[in-house]
PDB file of C-alpha atoms and ligand atoms in Angstrom:
ATOM      1  CA  UNK U  19     -24.642  33.150  25.070  1.00 83.00           C
ATOM      2  CA  UNK U  20     -22.494  32.094  22.124  1.00 89.00           C
ATOM      3  CA  UNK U  21     -19.535  31.945  24.524  1.00 91.00           C
ATOM      4  CA  UNK U  22     -21.172  29.252  26.590  1.00 94.00           C
ATOM      5  CA  UNK U  23     -22.298  27.338  23.522  1.00 94.00           C
ATOM      6  CA  UNK U  24     -18.775  27.487  22.098  1.00 97.00           C
ATOM      7  CA  UNK U  25     -17.298  26.284  25.401  1.00 97.00           C
ATOM      8  CA  UNK U  26     -19.718  23.316  25.455  1.00 97.00           C
ATOM      9  CA  UNK U  27     -18.676  22.362  21.925  1.00 97.00           C
ATOM     10  CA  UNK U  28     -15.038  22.686  22.897  1.00 98.00           C
ATOM     11  CA  UNK U  29     -15.428  20.305  25.876  1.00 98.00           C
ATOM     12  CA  UNK U  30     -17.365  17.904  23.686  1.00 98.00           C
ATOM     13  CA  UNK U  31     -14.799  17.729  20.864  1.00 98.00           C
ATOM     14  CA  UNK U  32     -11.989  17.573  23.437  1.00 98.00           C
ATOM     15  CA  UNK U  33     -13.572  14.398  24.857  1.00 98.00           C
ATOM     16  CA  UNK U  34     -14.071  13.065  21.312  1.00 98.00           C
ATOM     17  CA  UNK U  35     -10.447  13.626  20.249  1.00 98.00           C
ATOM     18  CA  UNK U  36      -9.096  12.060  23.440  1.00 98.00           C
ATOM     19  CA  UNK U  37     -11.397   9.085  22.950  1.00 98.00           C
ATOM     20  CA  UNK U  38     -10.050   8.698  19.403  1.00 98.00           C
ATOM     21  CA  UNK U  39      -6.464   8.667  20.654  1.00 98.00           C
ATOM     22  CA  UNK U  40      -7.465   5.583  22.671  1.00 97.00           C
ATOM     23  CA  UNK U  41      -9.456   4.005  19.832  1.00 97.00           C
ATOM     24  CA  UNK U  42      -7.226   4.435  16.770  1.00 97.00           C
ATOM     25  CA  UNK U  43      -4.500   1.938  17.827  1.00 97.00           C
ATOM     26  CA  UNK U  44      -7.141  -0.826  17.942  1.00 97.00           C
ATOM     27  CA  UNK U  45      -8.438   0.160  14.505  1.00 97.00           C
ATOM     28  CA  UNK U  46      -4.872   0.145  13.208  1.00 97.00           C
ATOM     29  CA  UNK U  47      -4.240  -3.372  14.571  1.00 97.00           C
ATOM     30  CA  UNK U  48      -7.522  -4.611  13.129  1.00 97.00           C
ATOM     31  CA  UNK U  49      -6.843  -3.331   9.588  1.00 97.00           C
ATOM     32  CA  UNK U  50      -5.842  -5.878   6.954  1.00 96.00           C
ATOM     33  CA  UNK U  51      -3.802  -3.807   4.506  1.00 96.00           C
ATOM     34  CA  UNK U  52      -0.553  -1.990   5.294  1.00 96.00           C
ATOM     35  CA  UNK U  53      -2.007   1.032   3.537  1.00 96.00           C
ATOM     36  CA  UNK U  54      -4.931   1.345   5.934  1.00 97.00           C
ATOM     37  CA  UNK U  55      -2.754   0.536   8.951  1.00 97.00           C
ATOM     38  CA  UNK U  56      -0.454   3.398   7.970  1.00 97.00           C
ATOM     39  CA  UNK U  57      -3.379   5.742   7.421  1.00 97.00           C
ATOM     40  CA  UNK U  58      -4.622   5.025  10.961  1.00 98.00           C
ATOM     41  CA  UNK U  59      -1.124   5.409  12.375  1.00 98.00           C
ATOM     42  CA  UNK U  60      -0.716   8.811  10.678  1.00 97.00           C
ATOM     43  CA  UNK U  61      -4.124   9.886  11.877  1.00 97.00           C
ATOM     44  CA  UNK U  62      -3.283   8.889  15.433  1.00 98.00           C
ATOM     45  CA  UNK U  63      -0.351  11.321  15.335  1.00 98.00           C
ATOM     46  CA  UNK U  64      -2.589  14.013  13.853  1.00 98.00           C
ATOM     47  CA  UNK U  65      -5.256  13.335  16.493  1.00 98.00           C
ATOM     48  CA  UNK U  66      -2.701  13.821  19.278  1.00 98.00           C
ATOM     49  CA  UNK U  67      -1.974  17.218  17.727  1.00 98.00           C
ATOM     50  CA  UNK U  68      -5.711  17.967  17.647  1.00 98.00           C
ATOM     51  CA  UNK U  69      -5.869  17.302  21.388  1.00 98.00           C
ATOM     52  CA  UNK U  70      -3.003  19.701  22.109  1.00 98.00           C
ATOM     53  CA  UNK U  71      -4.490  22.386  19.850  1.00 98.00           C
ATOM     54  CA  UNK U  72      -7.725  22.185  21.832  1.00 98.00           C
ATOM     55  CA  UNK U  73      -5.736  22.513  25.068  1.00 98.00           C
ATOM     56  CA  UNK U  74      -4.106  25.613  23.594  1.00 98.00           C
ATOM     57  CA  UNK U  75      -7.569  27.060  22.899  1.00 98.00           C
ATOM     58  CA  UNK U  76      -8.693  26.382  26.490  1.00 98.00           C
ATOM     59  CA  UNK U  77      -5.555  28.232  27.664  1.00 98.00           C
ATOM     60  CA  UNK U  78      -6.227  31.153  25.324  1.00 97.00           C
ATOM     61  CA  UNK U  79      -9.725  31.412  26.771  1.00 96.00           C
ATOM     62  CA  UNK U  80      -8.271  31.347  30.293  1.00 96.00           C
ATOM     63  CA  UNK U  81     -10.023  28.055  31.120  1.00 96.00           C
ATOM     64  CA  UNK U  82      -8.780  24.719  32.294  1.00 97.00           C
ATOM     65  CA  UNK U  83      -9.081  21.958  29.669  1.00 98.00           C
ATOM     66  CA  UNK U  84     -12.163  19.958  30.493  1.00 97.00           C
ATOM     67  CA  UNK U  85     -13.761  17.041  28.660  1.00 98.00           C
ATOM     68  CA  UNK U  86     -17.481  16.336  28.507  1.00 97.00           C
ATOM     69  CA  UNK U  87     -18.641  12.992  27.154  1.00 97.00           C
ATOM     70  CA  UNK U  88     -19.641  13.280  23.514  1.00 96.00           C
ATOM     71  CA  UNK U  89     -22.440  10.733  23.046  1.00 97.00           C
ATOM     72  CA  UNK U  90     -22.251  10.989  19.254  1.00 97.00           C
ATOM     73  CA  UNK U  91     -18.556  10.087  19.143  1.00 97.00           C
ATOM     74  CA  UNK U  92     -19.043   7.371  21.760  1.00 97.00           C
ATOM     75  CA  UNK U  93     -21.680   5.839  19.455  1.00 98.00           C
ATOM     76  CA  UNK U  94     -19.510   6.077  16.346  1.00 97.00           C
ATOM     77  CA  UNK U  95     -16.616   4.415  18.177  1.00 97.00           C
ATOM     78  CA  UNK U  96     -18.923   1.624  19.407  1.00 97.00           C
ATOM     79  CA  UNK U  97     -19.961   1.077  15.807  1.00 96.00           C
ATOM     80  CA  UNK U  98     -16.307   0.792  14.749  1.00 96.00           C
ATOM     81  CA  UNK U  99     -15.695  -1.761  17.506  1.00 96.00           C
ATOM     82  CA  UNK U 100     -18.651  -3.894  16.530  1.00 96.00           C
ATOM     83  CA  UNK U 101     -17.489  -3.856  12.899  1.00 93.00           C
ATOM     84  CA  UNK U 102     -14.189  -5.326  14.067  1.00 94.00           C
ATOM     85  CA  UNK U 103     -16.071  -8.085  15.895  1.00 95.00           C
ATOM     86  CA  UNK U 104     -18.413  -8.808  12.987  1.00 95.00           C
ATOM     87  CA  UNK U 105     -15.794  -9.047  10.220  1.00 95.00           C
ATOM     88  CA  UNK U 106     -13.055 -11.621   9.820  1.00 94.00           C
ATOM     89  CA  UNK U 107      -9.420 -10.865  10.554  1.00 94.00           C
ATOM     90  CA  UNK U 108      -7.250 -10.507   7.473  1.00 94.00           C
ATOM     91  CA  UNK U 109     -10.108  -9.835   5.041  1.00 95.00           C
ATOM     92  CA  UNK U 110     -10.616  -6.927   2.664  1.00 94.00           C
ATOM     93  CA  UNK U 111     -14.213  -6.730   3.833  1.00 93.00           C
ATOM     94  CA  UNK U 112     -12.818  -5.786   7.265  1.00 95.00           C
ATOM     95  CA  UNK U 113     -10.976  -2.835   5.665  1.00 96.00           C
ATOM     96  CA  UNK U 114     -14.014  -1.679   3.698  1.00 95.00           C
ATOM     97  CA  UNK U 115     -16.051  -1.659   6.900  1.00 95.00           C
ATOM     98  CA  UNK U 116     -13.284   0.054   8.896  1.00 97.00           C
ATOM     99  CA  UNK U 117     -12.955   2.801   6.271  1.00 97.00           C
ATOM    100  CA  UNK U 118     -16.698   3.464   6.374  1.00 96.00           C
ATOM    101  CA  UNK U 119     -16.623   3.631  10.186  1.00 97.00           C
ATOM    102  CA  UNK U 120     -13.570   5.919  10.121  1.00 98.00           C
ATOM    103  CA  UNK U 121     -15.174   8.213   7.558  1.00 97.00           C
ATOM    104  CA  UNK U 122     -18.303   8.568   9.698  1.00 97.00           C
ATOM    105  CA  UNK U 123     -15.988   9.673  12.512  1.00 98.00           C
ATOM    106  CA  UNK U 124     -14.162  12.127  10.218  1.00 98.00           C
ATOM    107  CA  UNK U 125     -17.441  13.564   8.957  1.00 98.00           C
ATOM    108  CA  UNK U 126     -18.575  14.187  12.514  1.00 98.00           C
ATOM    109  CA  UNK U 127     -15.303  15.970  13.231  1.00 98.00           C
ATOM    110  CA  UNK U 128     -15.512  17.981   9.997  1.00 98.00           C
ATOM    111  CA  UNK U 129     -19.053  19.114  10.861  1.00 98.00           C
ATOM    112  CA  UNK U 130     -17.983  20.064  14.386  1.00 98.00           C
ATOM    113  CA  UNK U 131     -14.794  21.912  13.439  1.00 98.00           C
ATOM    114  CA  UNK U 132     -16.535  23.628  10.523  1.00 98.00           C
ATOM    115  CA  UNK U 133     -19.195  24.995  12.865  1.00 97.00           C
ATOM    116  CA  UNK U 134     -16.639  25.976  15.492  1.00 98.00           C
ATOM    117  CA  UNK U 135     -14.510  27.911  12.981  1.00 98.00           C
ATOM    118  CA  UNK U 136     -17.623  29.889  11.997  1.00 97.00           C
ATOM    119  CA  UNK U 137     -18.618  30.478  15.623  1.00 97.00           C
ATOM    120  CA  UNK U 138     -15.115  31.661  16.552  1.00 97.00           C
ATOM    121  CA  UNK U 139     -15.158  34.124  13.611  1.00 97.00           C
ATOM    122  CA  UNK U 140     -18.612  35.362  14.627  1.00 97.00           C
ATOM    123  CA  UNK U 141     -17.255  36.001  18.133  1.00 96.00           C
ATOM    124  CA  UNK U 142     -14.262  37.879  16.660  1.00 97.00           C
ATOM    125  CA  UNK U 143     -11.756  35.311  17.856  1.00 97.00           C
ATOM    126  CA  UNK U 144      -9.709  35.036  14.688  1.00 98.00           C
ATOM    127  CA  UNK U 145      -6.686  33.461  16.430  1.00 98.00           C
ATOM    128  CA  UNK U 146      -8.869  30.603  17.695  1.00 98.00           C
ATOM    129  CA  UNK U 147     -10.617  30.222  14.343  1.00 98.00           C
ATOM    130  CA  UNK U 148      -7.207  29.820  12.669  1.00 98.00           C
ATOM    131  CA  UNK U 149      -6.160  27.040  15.073  1.00 98.00           C
ATOM    132  CA  UNK U 150      -9.448  25.187  14.565  1.00 98.00           C
ATOM    133  CA  UNK U 151      -9.177  25.586  10.820  1.00 98.00           C
ATOM    134  CA  UNK U 152      -5.817  23.795  10.757  1.00 98.00           C
ATOM    135  CA  UNK U 153      -7.466  20.772  12.368  1.00 98.00           C
ATOM    136  CA  UNK U 154     -10.468  21.050  10.041  1.00 98.00           C
ATOM    137  CA  UNK U 155      -8.164  20.827   7.011  1.00 98.00           C
ATOM    138  CA  UNK U 156      -6.368  17.798   8.451  1.00 98.00           C
ATOM    139  CA  UNK U 157      -9.690  16.018   9.031  1.00 98.00           C
ATOM    140  CA  UNK U 158     -10.687  16.789   5.433  1.00 98.00           C
ATOM    141  CA  UNK U 159      -7.360  15.442   4.137  1.00 97.00           C
ATOM    142  CA  UNK U 160      -7.816  12.234   6.125  1.00 97.00           C
ATOM    143  CA  UNK U 161     -11.325  11.801   4.782  1.00 97.00           C
ATOM    144  CA  UNK U 162     -10.075  12.190   1.199  1.00 97.00           C
ATOM    145  CA  UNK U 163      -7.168   9.833   1.821  1.00 96.00           C
ATOM    146  CA  UNK U 164      -9.592   7.171   3.112  1.00 97.00           C
ATOM    147  CA  UNK U 165     -11.779   7.601   0.032  1.00 96.00           C
ATOM    148  CA  UNK U 166      -8.730   7.167  -2.162  1.00 95.00           C
ATOM    149  CA  UNK U 167      -7.657   3.952  -0.357  1.00 95.00           C
ATOM    150  CA  UNK U 168     -11.190   2.576  -0.686  1.00 94.00           C
ATOM    151  CA  UNK U 169     -11.559   3.399  -4.360  1.00 93.00           C
ATOM    152  CA  UNK U 170      -8.092   2.466  -5.563  1.00 91.00           C
ATOM    153  CA  UNK U 171      -7.539  -0.824  -3.779  1.00 85.00           C
ATOM    154  CA  UNK U 172      -9.679  -1.997  -0.883  1.00 85.00           C
ATOM    155  CA  UNK U 173     -13.177  -1.927  -2.398  1.00 86.00           C
ATOM    156  CA  UNK U 174     -12.370  -3.733  -5.677  1.00 81.00           C
ATOM    157  CA  UNK U 175     -10.466  -6.459  -3.786  1.00 85.00           C
ATOM    158  CA  UNK U 176     -13.280  -6.864  -1.264  1.00 85.00           C
ATOM    159  CA  UNK U 177     -15.734  -7.202  -4.115  1.00 85.00           C
ATOM    160  CA  UNK U 178     -13.837 -10.263  -5.384  1.00 85.00           C
ATOM    161  CA  UNK U 179     -13.640 -11.605  -1.838  1.00 82.00           C
ATOM    162  CA  UNK U 180     -17.420 -11.157  -1.610  1.00 60.00           C
ATOM    163  CA  UNK U 181     -17.973 -13.525  -4.548  1.00 62.00           C
ATOM    164  CA  UNK U 182     -15.803 -16.208  -2.944  1.00 57.00           C
ATOM    165  CA  UNK U 183     -17.553 -15.812   0.403  1.00 53.00           C
ATOM    166  CA  UNK U 184     -20.988 -15.990  -1.183  1.00 54.00           C
ATOM    167  CA  UNK U 185     -20.053 -19.320  -2.709  1.00 54.00           C
ATOM    168  CA  UNK U 186     -18.750 -20.627   0.611  1.00 54.00           C
ATOM    169  CA  UNK U 187     -21.746 -19.117   2.383  1.00 49.00           C
ATOM    170  CA  UNK U 188     -24.119 -21.056   0.158  1.00 48.00           C
ATOM    171  CA  UNK U 189     -22.385 -24.270   1.074  1.00 42.00           C
ATOM    172  CA  UNK U 190     -22.692 -23.468   4.764  1.00 40.00           C
ATOM    173  CA  UNK U 191     -26.380 -22.654   4.386  1.00 40.00           C
ATOM    174  CA  UNK U 192     -26.975 -25.900   2.522  1.00 40.00           C
ATOM    175  CA  UNK U 193     -25.119 -28.013   5.036  1.00 39.00           C
ATOM    176  CA  UNK U 194     -26.763 -26.324   8.002  1.00 40.00           C
ATOM    177  CA  UNK U 195     -30.217 -26.839   6.502  1.00 39.00           C
ATOM    178  CA  UNK U 196     -29.254 -30.428   5.821  1.00 39.00           C
ATOM    179  CA  UNK U 197     -28.242 -30.709   9.473  1.00 40.00           C
ATOM    180  CA  UNK U 198     -31.532 -29.167  10.541  1.00 42.00           C
ATOM    181  CA  UNK U 199     -33.417 -31.730   8.476  1.00 41.00           C
ATOM    182  CA  UNK U 200     -31.652 -34.744   9.917  1.00 38.00           C
TER     183      UNK U 200
HETATM  184 FE1  LIG J   3      -9.369  15.062  15.062  1.00 66.84          FE
HETATM  185 FE1  LIG J   4     -10.069  12.768  12.663  1.00 66.84          FE
END
């Protein structure tokens, strides 16, 4: 029973990781700061490794690698895409929003890999647990790195940008209500 459950999770995260390989370049291009662009670039390389580790696990289990659409990851990626549409190019606010979206993705991966490591250990598959654990640690590192970028530079700068935009925003609201009145 656990075997089948584990296999379903494996197909699900395999789809998710492959989907991220396609998504991360767009997030990298959309980022404002070099720091965040580099973080996404590094994580793309790591994510490609995650895909090949999962393929190794399929092989170890004597199964062909197979992906099953992960609705949760599809939703998180959609959210990241809409953030890109809703924020302005070249702003710090864009980076704040991208970091939040990326961390939601990392947290999903951390939850999944954490559970899978435990399941693999329960099923006495220590070799597989060790492979999954490597990925789990990399996801945790990425999450911490994103927090550090947010706290040390992006968030404080976006906060200042917010004040400027509020002032501009007020002007827009006033002129549009003036237009509505005329
Ligand atoms: Fe990953
Ligand atoms: Fe990740």
